Amino acid sequence: MELENTKLHPIFLHTFICSLLGILTATMGTESDISCLKSIKASLEDPYGYLKSSWYFSNYTQGFICSFTGVDCWHDDEDRVLNLRLSDMGLRGRFPQGIENCTSLTGLDLSNNELEGPIPSDISKKLPFVTSLDLSFNKFSGEIPSSIAGCYHLNVLKLDHNRLTGHIPQELGWLSRIKTFSVSDNQLSGSVPVFLNPTVSADVYANNIGLCGGPLQRCPDNSRKFNWRFDYSFKSGFAIGYAVSLISALVIYASYCVPWVYMGKKNGMITIPELVKLMLIRKNEKPELDQLGSLSTMEFLLEKEVSTSETFVTRMSSVDLCNATENFSKHNIIGVGLTGIMYKASLLNGWSLAVKKLYISEQTEEQFISELKTLGRLRHDNLIPLIGFCKEQKTRFLVYKYVSNGNLFDWLHSEGDKKKILKWPLRIRIAAGVAKGLAWLHHCCSFRVAHLNISSKSVLLDKNFEPKLSNFGMSSFINPNEVNSSSRGFIMDVEFWEECFLKEDVFNFGNLLLELITGKMGIALSSCYGSLDEWLRDLSCSSPSVSDSIDEVVKGQGHDHEIFQCLKIACDCVQRFPEKRPTMLDVYMKISNIYS
C-alpha cells in the first residue's frame, strides 16, 4: 500500500479514537502511579524527611505528583511517572515492591542509600520498560537475578558497591543495548558474561572475590589436583561402565520391546540417541530442566519462524554462499558490525548480493528471528529486500539485495567530492524516503513495526540514491488485532506500545534529519535533556549559532527556507516528552509537502 492512496477521513478518525483511548489509558495509569508512589513512601524509612516533606497526597490536582522530589513525569500536567531519582537520600528498607504500579517507568535511581535485602527475582515484570537502573552504593545482598535480562531496553545497569554474591547471570550478555554496566565492589565469583558491547572493561568487575573471563584473567581449569589419577580413573571408569550398561540395556529394550524406535530417523520417529538423551534428561535436577526448557523454547521459535519464512524468502546453502564470496574473503568485506560481517557476493549470472554472516552466539538468535519476521515478510520501496537466508547447525546468514552506494553515514561524514554530491535536494529526498518507509511500517503494513535502530548507518543508498532501511535486528512489532500482544515476550497495551516504541523511532528520525541538515552527529544524539533544550531555544530565537550549525555544503544555495522548515520538523521529533512528538505519518506528509 502506498501512502499517497491513503484516505484522509479514516486517518483522522483513527487519530481521534487513538487519542480517546490514550486519555483513558492515561487516567488508569494516573491512579496506578499515585498508588505506586504511596507504596514506595510507606515501605521506606526516610530519616532525613526528603519524601515526608515533599510527597503529599492530599492535593489531587492534575499533575500534582510531578512536583514531588525525585519524580519526573512524562508530562507536567499528567500523573504518569517517567523517572524516579531517589539517589543519596539516606533511605532504608528493601527494594520497594509497589514500584510495579508505576507502569510507565523508564528510569530508576536508588543509588547511595541504605537499602538492603535481595533484588527481586521478578524485576523484569516490575520494570518491563526500564532503560536505566542504578542500585549502586547500597547494601543489597544475594544473587543477581537472571530475570534482569528480561529488561530488554536497559542502557544503564549499575549494581556496584553492594553485597551481592554468587555468579553474574550469563543472560545479561543478551542485553544488546547496554552501554553502562558495573558490578564492582561486591562478592561475586565465576565467569563474567559475554556482552555484545565490546567496551565493557575490567574496571566494571573490580574488587570481587573470584571473577574471571572476558577482560579479566582466564578462568582456571576446574579439574582437581589432589590425587587426580585415582580420582579420575575411578570416576571415569565408573561413569563409562554405567553409560555402557545403560545404553546396552536401552538397545536391548528397544530391539525387542519397542518396534517403533529405529537407528535412523524416519517419519519423525524418535531415534536411539534421542531416547537415551530423553531418559538422561529426566534424571537431571530441576534447574537444568528449566535451562533446557528455555533453550527448547528459543529453538522452537527459531524453527517456526524459519519454516514460515521459507514461503517468503529463499533458503540457501552455506556452500553456495561460500563460493559466491570467494570463501568469505576479506577482500569482499563491505561492513563490520556488532552482530556480524557483511560480504559482497557475486553470482554467475552477474547479480550482486550482500551476505551478512552473523557471529556465533546466543545473542544473535533473537536478531536472526527478528530480521526474518520483518524484512522476510515486508516489501516496500524504502526497505532493503531480504531475499534469502541460511541456517545450518550454528551458522546463520542473511542475504540481501546489494545496494551499490553504501550507507548514508559514509556519505555525510566523508571528505572532498563524495560529500559534495549530497546537495540539499538530494538530502531532502533521502529524508522523505526514510520518513515514507517508517510511516508505512508504523501505520500501513500488516503488523506494526518499530525499527528502534534508526541512524545514518542503517540507511542504505541504491544507485539512484533512493534510501533503503536496514538493520532490523532490534525491531519490535505488534499485531493491533491481537489485544495485549507484542514481540518482546511480555503483555503490552497497544496504545502504550505505540507511545513507547513508535515515538522512539520518531525521535531517532529527528536525529537523522538534524544530521542531514548539519552534517554533524551529536546535536541530539546524546540525550533529549540539557544541551538539546538549549539548542531548541536557540532555534526558536533564530540565533546566529543555529545558522552556523548548518552544513556548509547546503547553506546559501537557495534552499535556506526549506532547510529551516526541516529544522522545525526535526525539533518537533526530538521533543523531550514522547506524546508531544508527531507521528511518522505527520512527519512524512510535512516533508513531502516541502520536497514536492
XYZ file of C-alpha atoms in Angstrom:
596
model
C 0.000 0.000 0.000
C 1.375 3.433 -0.955
C 0.824 6.376 1.373
C -0.407 8.627 -1.427
C -3.532 6.470 -1.711
C -4.368 6.756 1.978
C -7.738 8.427 2.570
C -7.815 11.359 4.946
C -11.059 10.726 6.775
C -10.096 7.260 8.136
C -6.781 8.730 9.308
C -8.494 11.489 11.265
C -10.989 9.011 12.692
C -8.179 6.663 13.679
C -6.263 9.566 15.292
C -9.342 10.631 17.260
C -10.012 7.104 18.503
C -6.362 6.578 19.496
C -6.351 9.915 21.304
C -9.505 8.939 23.189
C -8.027 5.578 24.111
C -4.813 7.326 25.117
C -6.792 9.560 27.511
C -8.492 6.542 29.065
C -5.162 4.713 29.386
C -3.566 7.775 30.946
C -6.359 8.004 33.506
C -5.870 4.384 34.511
C -2.095 4.955 34.580
C -2.570 8.023 36.816
C -4.349 6.067 39.541
C -1.773 3.312 39.322
C 1.183 5.705 39.535
C -0.240 7.510 42.566
C -0.663 4.114 44.248
C 2.928 3.312 43.288
C 4.361 6.395 44.974
C 2.205 5.892 48.077
C 3.523 2.346 48.376
C 7.150 3.449 47.967
C 6.787 6.143 50.620
C 5.138 3.713 53.055
C 7.703 0.939 52.542
C 10.890 3.001 53.030
C 12.357 4.623 56.101
C 13.017 8.287 55.376
C 15.293 9.534 58.209
C 16.081 12.885 56.566
C 12.488 13.587 55.509
C 13.045 14.008 51.777
C 9.860 12.128 50.918
C 7.951 13.206 54.009
C 8.436 16.889 53.256
C 7.554 16.638 49.554
C 5.320 13.671 48.801
C 1.883 14.965 49.891
C -1.134 13.066 48.611
C -3.838 15.468 49.808
C -3.753 17.552 46.629
C -5.262 15.641 43.715
C -4.979 18.331 41.054
C -3.803 17.090 37.691
C -0.035 16.623 37.619
C 0.449 17.139 41.368
C 2.913 14.245 41.739
C 5.197 15.851 39.144
C 6.348 18.364 41.772
C 7.469 15.587 44.159
C 11.170 15.434 44.947
C 12.866 12.918 42.661
C 9.840 12.376 40.382
C 9.969 13.094 36.641
C 6.692 12.834 34.749
C 6.044 12.104 31.114
C 4.172 15.399 31.023
C 3.918 18.159 33.640
C 0.122 18.032 33.760
C -0.192 14.239 33.693
C 0.432 11.975 36.684
C 2.493 9.333 34.889
C 5.972 8.718 36.278
C 8.803 8.705 33.745
C 11.812 8.536 36.107
C 12.376 8.118 39.835
C 15.594 9.766 41.029
C 15.865 8.930 44.745
C 19.653 8.967 44.999
C 21.575 9.989 48.143
C 18.541 10.403 50.410
C 19.600 8.027 53.201
C 16.584 5.802 52.511
C 16.404 2.493 54.380
C 14.486 -0.711 53.838
C 14.177 -3.185 50.997
C 13.590 -2.832 47.298
C 10.111 -1.222 47.029
C 7.747 -3.924 45.763
C 4.993 -1.470 44.865
C 7.129 0.051 42.134
C 5.452 -2.256 39.633
C 2.427 0.074 39.771
C 4.496 2.811 38.084
C 3.576 1.181 34.794
C 5.311 3.738 32.532
C 8.600 3.957 34.434
C 11.726 4.068 32.260
C 14.383 5.140 34.787
C 15.043 4.159 38.425
C 17.901 5.549 40.536
C 18.089 4.309 44.144
C 21.850 4.749 44.475
C 23.702 5.977 47.565
C 21.132 4.858 50.117
C 20.950 2.211 52.876
C 18.711 -0.291 51.089
C 19.258 -3.994 51.789
C 17.908 -7.446 51.040
C 17.685 -9.191 47.673
C 16.983 -7.685 44.277
C 13.516 -9.024 43.301
C 13.654 -12.210 41.270
C 10.834 -10.902 39.066
C 12.399 -7.496 38.457
C 11.737 -7.653 34.714
C 7.997 -7.845 35.464
C 8.206 -4.933 37.875
C 10.247 -2.788 35.472
C 9.488 -4.052 31.943
C 10.326 -0.768 30.175
C 13.245 0.484 32.249
C 16.200 1.862 30.293
C 18.322 2.933 33.286
C 18.597 1.046 36.595
C 21.032 2.291 39.260
C 21.113 0.372 42.571
C 24.756 1.142 43.345
C 26.162 2.085 46.756
C 23.582 0.235 48.848
C 23.576 -2.973 50.896
C 21.703 -5.264 48.506
C 22.632 -8.922 49.054
C 22.003 -12.313 47.500
C 22.436 -13.227 43.865
C 21.854 -11.052 40.819
C 18.564 -12.353 39.366
C 18.820 -13.634 35.822
C 15.434 -12.032 35.105
C 17.198 -8.655 34.713
C 17.986 -9.920 31.218
C 14.248 -9.594 30.584
C 14.588 -5.809 30.876
C 15.310 -5.685 27.142
C 15.648 -1.916 26.910
C 18.376 -1.405 29.527
C 21.080 1.044 28.531
C 22.447 1.553 32.044
C 22.782 -1.129 34.772
C 24.765 -0.206 37.884
C 24.939 -2.705 40.754
C 28.363 -1.783 42.125
C 29.234 -1.279 45.816
C 26.733 -3.723 47.287
C 26.965 -7.127 48.982
C 25.914 -9.294 46.072
C 27.167 -12.886 45.941
C 27.198 -15.832 43.528
C 27.633 -15.727 39.770
C 26.798 -12.953 37.321
C 24.000 -14.349 35.117
C 25.305 -15.096 31.643
C 21.954 -13.929 30.295
C 22.976 -10.313 30.931
C 25.081 -10.584 27.794
C 21.805 -10.683 25.847
C 21.166 -7.020 26.689
C 22.054 -5.676 23.255
C 21.539 -2.001 24.192
C 23.693 -1.934 27.320
C 26.196 0.939 27.321
C 26.999 1.364 31.036
C 27.442 -1.682 33.279
C 29.114 -2.078 36.667
C 29.198 -4.746 39.383
C 32.455 -3.724 41.080
C 32.930 -3.956 44.862
C 30.689 -6.940 45.549
C 31.395 -10.583 46.452
C 30.807 -12.140 43.052
C 32.601 -15.128 41.539
C 32.671 -17.259 38.386
C 32.913 -16.332 34.726
C 31.645 -12.977 33.506
C 29.029 -12.711 30.744
C 29.952 -12.035 27.128
C 28.419 -8.720 26.043
C 27.654 -7.618 22.524
C 29.090 -4.247 23.528
C 32.885 -4.660 23.324
C 33.617 -1.613 25.526
C 32.981 -3.435 28.828
C 36.336 -3.148 30.620
C 37.943 -4.912 33.577
C 37.147 -1.934 35.841
C 33.440 -2.779 35.950
C 34.326 -6.072 37.720
C 36.920 -4.681 40.171
C 37.094 -5.812 43.822
C 35.185 -9.080 43.595
C 36.430 -12.337 45.090
C 36.731 -14.590 42.069
C 35.570 -13.287 38.712
C 37.285 -14.445 35.538
C 36.912 -14.497 31.774
C 36.167 -11.675 29.343
C 38.516 -8.734 30.001
C 39.766 -10.430 33.198
C 42.179 -13.297 33.604
C 41.308 -16.617 32.029
C 39.073 -18.860 34.119
C 41.058 -21.720 35.742
C 40.570 -25.379 34.889
C 38.015 -26.970 37.181
C 39.823 -30.320 37.331
C 41.009 -31.347 40.809
C 44.711 -31.683 41.511
C 44.672 -33.728 44.682
C 45.083 -37.442 43.969
C 43.889 -36.728 40.472
C 44.977 -40.058 38.976
C 42.965 -42.161 41.406
C 40.048 -39.746 41.320
C 39.980 -39.588 37.523
C 40.474 -43.310 36.902
C 37.860 -44.360 39.436
C 35.198 -41.820 38.435
C 35.770 -42.107 34.710
C 35.768 -45.908 34.887
C 32.564 -45.900 36.880
C 30.934 -43.370 34.522
C 31.966 -45.267 31.395
C 30.760 -48.573 32.825
C 27.461 -47.054 33.870
C 26.937 -45.413 30.478
C 27.759 -48.604 28.551
C 25.399 -50.621 30.728
C 22.612 -48.112 30.355
C 22.961 -47.819 26.582
C 23.176 -51.607 26.205
C 20.006 -52.035 28.220
C 18.254 -49.401 26.130
C 19.351 -51.016 22.879
C 18.128 -54.442 24.012
C 14.863 -52.966 25.247
C 14.388 -51.008 22.037
C 15.218 -54.009 19.844
C 12.783 -56.415 21.495
C 10.121 -54.294 23.103
C 9.854 -51.013 21.175
C 9.383 -51.775 17.487
C 8.758 -48.086 16.613
C 12.301 -46.983 17.534
C 14.823 -47.030 14.671
C 18.509 -46.308 14.406
C 17.783 -43.789 11.671
C 15.246 -41.006 11.823
C 12.149 -41.837 9.754
C 8.828 -40.062 9.564
C 9.631 -38.041 12.683
C 10.048 -41.181 14.877
C 12.374 -40.969 17.843
C 15.888 -42.373 17.451
C 18.033 -44.346 19.893
C 20.308 -41.364 20.718
C 17.251 -39.179 21.290
C 15.709 -41.806 23.586
C 18.945 -42.040 25.590
C 19.109 -38.246 25.835
C 15.463 -38.077 26.923
C 15.956 -40.664 29.700
C 19.130 -38.974 30.929
C 17.395 -35.590 30.955
C 14.706 -36.951 33.267
C 17.387 -37.740 35.823
C 18.657 -34.142 35.851
C 17.905 -31.624 38.543
C 15.155 -29.037 38.117
C 17.409 -26.004 37.382
C 18.882 -27.845 34.425
C 15.413 -28.743 33.229
C 14.486 -25.055 33.377
C 17.506 -24.157 31.265
C 16.666 -26.886 28.795
C 13.075 -25.697 28.629
C 14.194 -22.127 27.903
C 16.587 -23.284 25.214
C 13.927 -25.505 23.669
C 11.543 -22.553 23.516
C 14.102 -20.478 21.584
C 14.800 -23.386 19.241
C 11.065 -23.885 18.730
C 10.536 -20.192 17.901
C 13.514 -20.242 15.549
C 12.358 -23.349 13.692
C 8.813 -21.994 13.488
C 9.987 -18.688 12.011
C 12.410 -20.411 9.617
C 9.623 -22.692 8.401
C 7.271 -19.744 7.889
C 9.926 -17.596 6.214
C 10.609 -20.208 3.539
C 7.342 -19.159 1.899
C 8.632 -15.563 1.556
C 12.384 -15.808 1.043
C 14.757 -18.399 -0.393
C 16.629 -20.824 1.844
C 20.229 -21.029 0.619
C 23.140 -23.354 1.310
C 26.324 -22.251 3.024
C 28.344 -23.888 0.229
C 26.766 -21.648 -2.407
C 27.289 -18.550 -0.267
C 30.875 -19.563 0.384
C 31.528 -19.864 -3.359
C 29.823 -16.544 -4.107
C 32.012 -14.693 -1.581
C 35.261 -16.472 -2.535
C 35.282 -18.352 0.757
C 34.315 -15.156 2.611
C 37.449 -13.413 1.501
C 38.466 -10.292 3.396
C 38.582 -8.504 0.033
C 34.797 -8.910 -0.175
C 34.055 -7.372 3.238
C 31.821 -4.318 2.863
C 30.925 -3.762 6.516
C 31.626 -4.946 10.065
C 29.046 -4.542 12.857
C 28.279 -5.723 16.378
C 26.289 -8.724 15.162
C 28.220 -9.859 12.103
C 30.268 -9.150 8.991
C 28.773 -8.115 5.651
C 30.278 -9.533 2.445
C 29.653 -8.782 -1.193
C 28.672 -11.897 -3.127
C 28.842 -12.245 -6.915
C 26.662 -14.795 -8.721
C 27.425 -16.468 -12.040
C 24.582 -14.562 -13.738
C 26.256 -11.258 -12.846
C 23.985 -10.329 -9.956
C 25.456 -8.985 -6.725
C 24.211 -9.784 -3.223
C 25.106 -8.679 0.303
C 25.619 -11.602 2.690
C 25.631 -10.969 6.426
C 27.491 -13.664 8.332
C 26.255 -13.483 11.929
C 28.646 -14.112 14.777
C 28.147 -17.438 16.555
C 26.481 -16.505 19.835
C 23.173 -16.972 21.602
C 22.512 -13.244 21.341
C 22.233 -13.325 17.556
C 19.350 -15.828 17.540
C 16.749 -13.249 18.511
C 18.086 -10.806 15.927
C 18.060 -13.522 13.257
C 14.393 -14.232 14.058
C 13.556 -10.518 14.093
C 15.020 -9.916 10.613
C 13.184 -12.923 9.195
C 9.948 -11.793 10.825
C 10.148 -8.255 9.444
C 12.237 -7.984 6.274
C 11.381 -11.554 5.295
C 7.694 -10.691 5.015
C 7.564 -6.970 4.306
C 8.165 -5.379 0.917
C 8.397 -1.636 0.346
C 10.473 0.619 -1.884
C 12.267 2.078 1.130
C 13.117 -1.214 2.875
C 16.177 -3.265 1.986
C 14.881 -6.523 0.436
C 15.785 -9.718 2.320
C 15.939 -12.311 -0.447
C 17.465 -15.302 1.313
C 18.790 -16.870 4.486
C 20.831 -19.841 5.611
C 20.567 -21.821 8.849
C 22.883 -24.801 9.115
C 23.851 -26.062 12.557
C 25.223 -22.964 14.341
C 25.785 -20.983 11.141
C 23.449 -18.079 10.375
C 23.453 -15.995 7.166
C 21.093 -13.282 5.947
C 21.168 -12.427 2.244
C 20.066 -9.021 0.958
C 19.923 -7.215 -2.339
C 23.253 -5.460 -2.860
C 22.987 -1.678 -2.558
C 25.787 -0.045 -4.503
C 26.136 3.345 -2.759
C 26.622 2.018 0.763
C 25.263 3.763 3.839
C 24.302 7.393 4.387
C 26.787 7.845 7.239
C 29.778 7.368 4.933
C 28.456 9.983 2.525
C 27.690 12.585 5.201
C 30.986 12.197 7.028
C 33.387 11.732 4.139
C 35.746 14.368 2.823
C 36.052 16.003 -0.571
C 33.951 15.268 -3.623
C 31.902 12.453 -2.119
C 30.315 14.762 0.445
C 29.701 17.498 -2.129
C 27.468 15.177 -4.125
C 24.866 15.277 -1.327
C 23.380 18.664 -2.130
C 20.208 19.738 -0.342
C 17.669 18.469 -2.944
C 19.202 15.004 -2.628
C 19.258 15.169 1.187
C 15.606 16.112 1.490
C 14.693 13.351 -0.993
C 16.542 10.869 1.240
C 14.748 12.247 4.306
C 11.369 11.921 2.571
C 12.126 8.324 1.561
C 13.147 7.309 5.089
C 10.041 9.020 6.536
C 7.861 7.240 3.984
C 9.305 3.839 4.871
C 8.888 4.420 8.612
C 5.353 5.762 8.196
C 4.447 2.628 6.258
C 5.928 0.392 8.975
C 4.098 2.305 11.711
C 0.689 2.706 10.118
C 0.108 0.769 6.912
C 1.720 -2.678 6.891
C 0.021 -5.879 8.040
C 1.509 -5.593 11.542
C 3.032 -2.509 13.096
C 6.804 -2.404 13.300
C 9.089 -0.180 15.372
C 12.602 -0.181 13.912
C 14.333 1.095 17.106
C 17.738 1.462 15.433
C 17.322 4.373 13.015
C 20.584 6.143 12.216
C 22.568 7.206 9.162
C 24.340 3.829 9.315
C 21.055 1.941 8.943
C 20.064 3.905 5.808
C 21.477 2.388 2.619
C 21.505 4.199 -0.733
C 20.973 2.469 -4.071
C 22.463 3.605 -7.384
C 19.801 6.335 -7.658
C 20.318 7.404 -4.025
C 16.918 6.027 -3.057
C 17.124 5.238 0.703
C 16.601 1.711 1.984
C 16.063 0.990 5.700
C 18.180 -1.873 7.043
C 19.348 -3.323 10.406
C 16.058 -4.630 11.784
C 17.715 -6.844 14.400
C 16.428 -4.700 17.304
C 12.940 -4.119 15.917
C 9.732 -4.661 17.851
C 6.403 -5.481 16.271
C 2.810 -5.860 17.349
C -0.417 -7.044 15.782
C -3.109 -4.463 16.584
C -5.774 -7.115 16.056
C -4.330 -9.232 18.865
C -5.006 -7.304 22.051
C -2.103 -7.010 24.515
C 0.432 -8.875 22.407
C 3.918 -7.871 21.308
C 7.183 -9.323 20.025
C 9.157 -8.844 23.240
C 7.723 -11.639 25.316
C 5.544 -9.620 27.711
C 1.983 -8.359 27.643
C 1.727 -4.759 26.472
C -1.128 -2.412 25.765
C -1.195 -1.430 22.077
C -1.529 2.303 22.709
C 1.291 2.257 25.242
C 3.478 0.241 22.835
C 2.896 2.873 20.174
C 3.861 5.718 22.515
C 6.981 3.965 23.798
C 8.360 2.401 20.640
C 6.934 4.241 17.648
C 7.762 7.587 19.239
C 11.327 6.342 19.798
C 11.566 5.897 16.026
C 10.257 9.454 15.610
C 12.952 10.747 17.975
C 15.688 8.860 16.122
C 14.396 10.130 12.788
C 14.654 13.668 14.186
C 18.303 12.968 14.985
C 18.833 11.706 11.442
C 17.173 14.795 9.957
C 19.419 17.043 12.056
C 22.408 15.076 10.807
C 21.301 15.619 7.202
C 20.955 19.355 7.860
C 24.125 19.929 9.875
C 26.424 17.203 8.561
C 27.357 16.507 12.179
C 26.489 13.928 14.816
C 25.852 14.665 18.470
C 23.457 17.624 18.395
C 20.565 15.474 19.571
C 22.083 12.018 19.893
C 23.371 12.089 23.476
C 20.147 12.958 25.297
C 16.873 14.801 24.944
C 17.706 16.869 28.033
C 20.042 19.757 28.810
C 22.039 20.912 25.810
C 19.384 19.896 23.308
C 16.774 22.011 25.099
C 19.130 24.991 24.874
C 19.672 24.289 21.192
C 15.921 24.210 20.619
C 15.512 27.538 22.418
C 18.220 28.991 20.182
C 16.327 27.712 17.171
C 13.108 29.418 18.246
C 15.013 32.701 18.514
C 16.691 32.206 15.104
C 20.059 32.948 16.663
C 23.269 33.035 14.558
C 24.501 29.862 16.299
C 21.743 27.875 14.595
C 22.708 29.195 11.174
C 26.334 28.392 11.932
C 25.357 24.758 12.603
C 24.038 24.145 9.075
C 26.354 22.172 6.802
C 28.403 24.461 4.564
C 27.696 22.168 1.600
C 23.971 23.037 1.637
C 23.951 26.533 3.163
C 23.479 29.561 0.918
C 22.455 27.547 -2.135
C 18.924 28.939 -2.385
C 17.316 26.322 -0.142
C 17.617 28.013 3.263
C 13.840 28.358 3.698
C 13.340 24.616 3.132
C 16.222 23.822 5.487
C 14.682 25.861 8.321
C 11.306 24.201 7.708
C 13.015 20.807 8.097
C 14.810 22.053 11.205
C 11.414 22.790 12.754
C 10.198 19.290 11.861
C 13.346 17.744 13.346
C 12.946 19.670 16.580
C 9.315 18.568 16.859
C 10.538 14.978 16.542
C 13.158 15.213 19.316
C 10.953 16.807 21.938
C 11.511 15.580 25.478
C 8.037 14.119 26.014
C 7.027 11.347 23.578
C 3.376 12.371 23.421
C 4.418 15.797 22.088
C 6.234 14.246 19.151
C 4.295 13.879 15.887
C 3.565 10.535 14.267
C 5.712 9.404 11.359
C 2.691 9.804 9.105
C 2.503 13.500 10.071
C 6.255 13.845 9.589
C 6.152 12.258 6.137
C 3.284 14.491 4.993
C 5.127 17.644 6.133
C 8.407 16.644 4.498
C 6.721 15.540 1.288
C 4.966 18.930 1.079
C 8.364 20.639 1.313
C 10.021 18.185 -1.084
C 7.270 18.420 -3.691
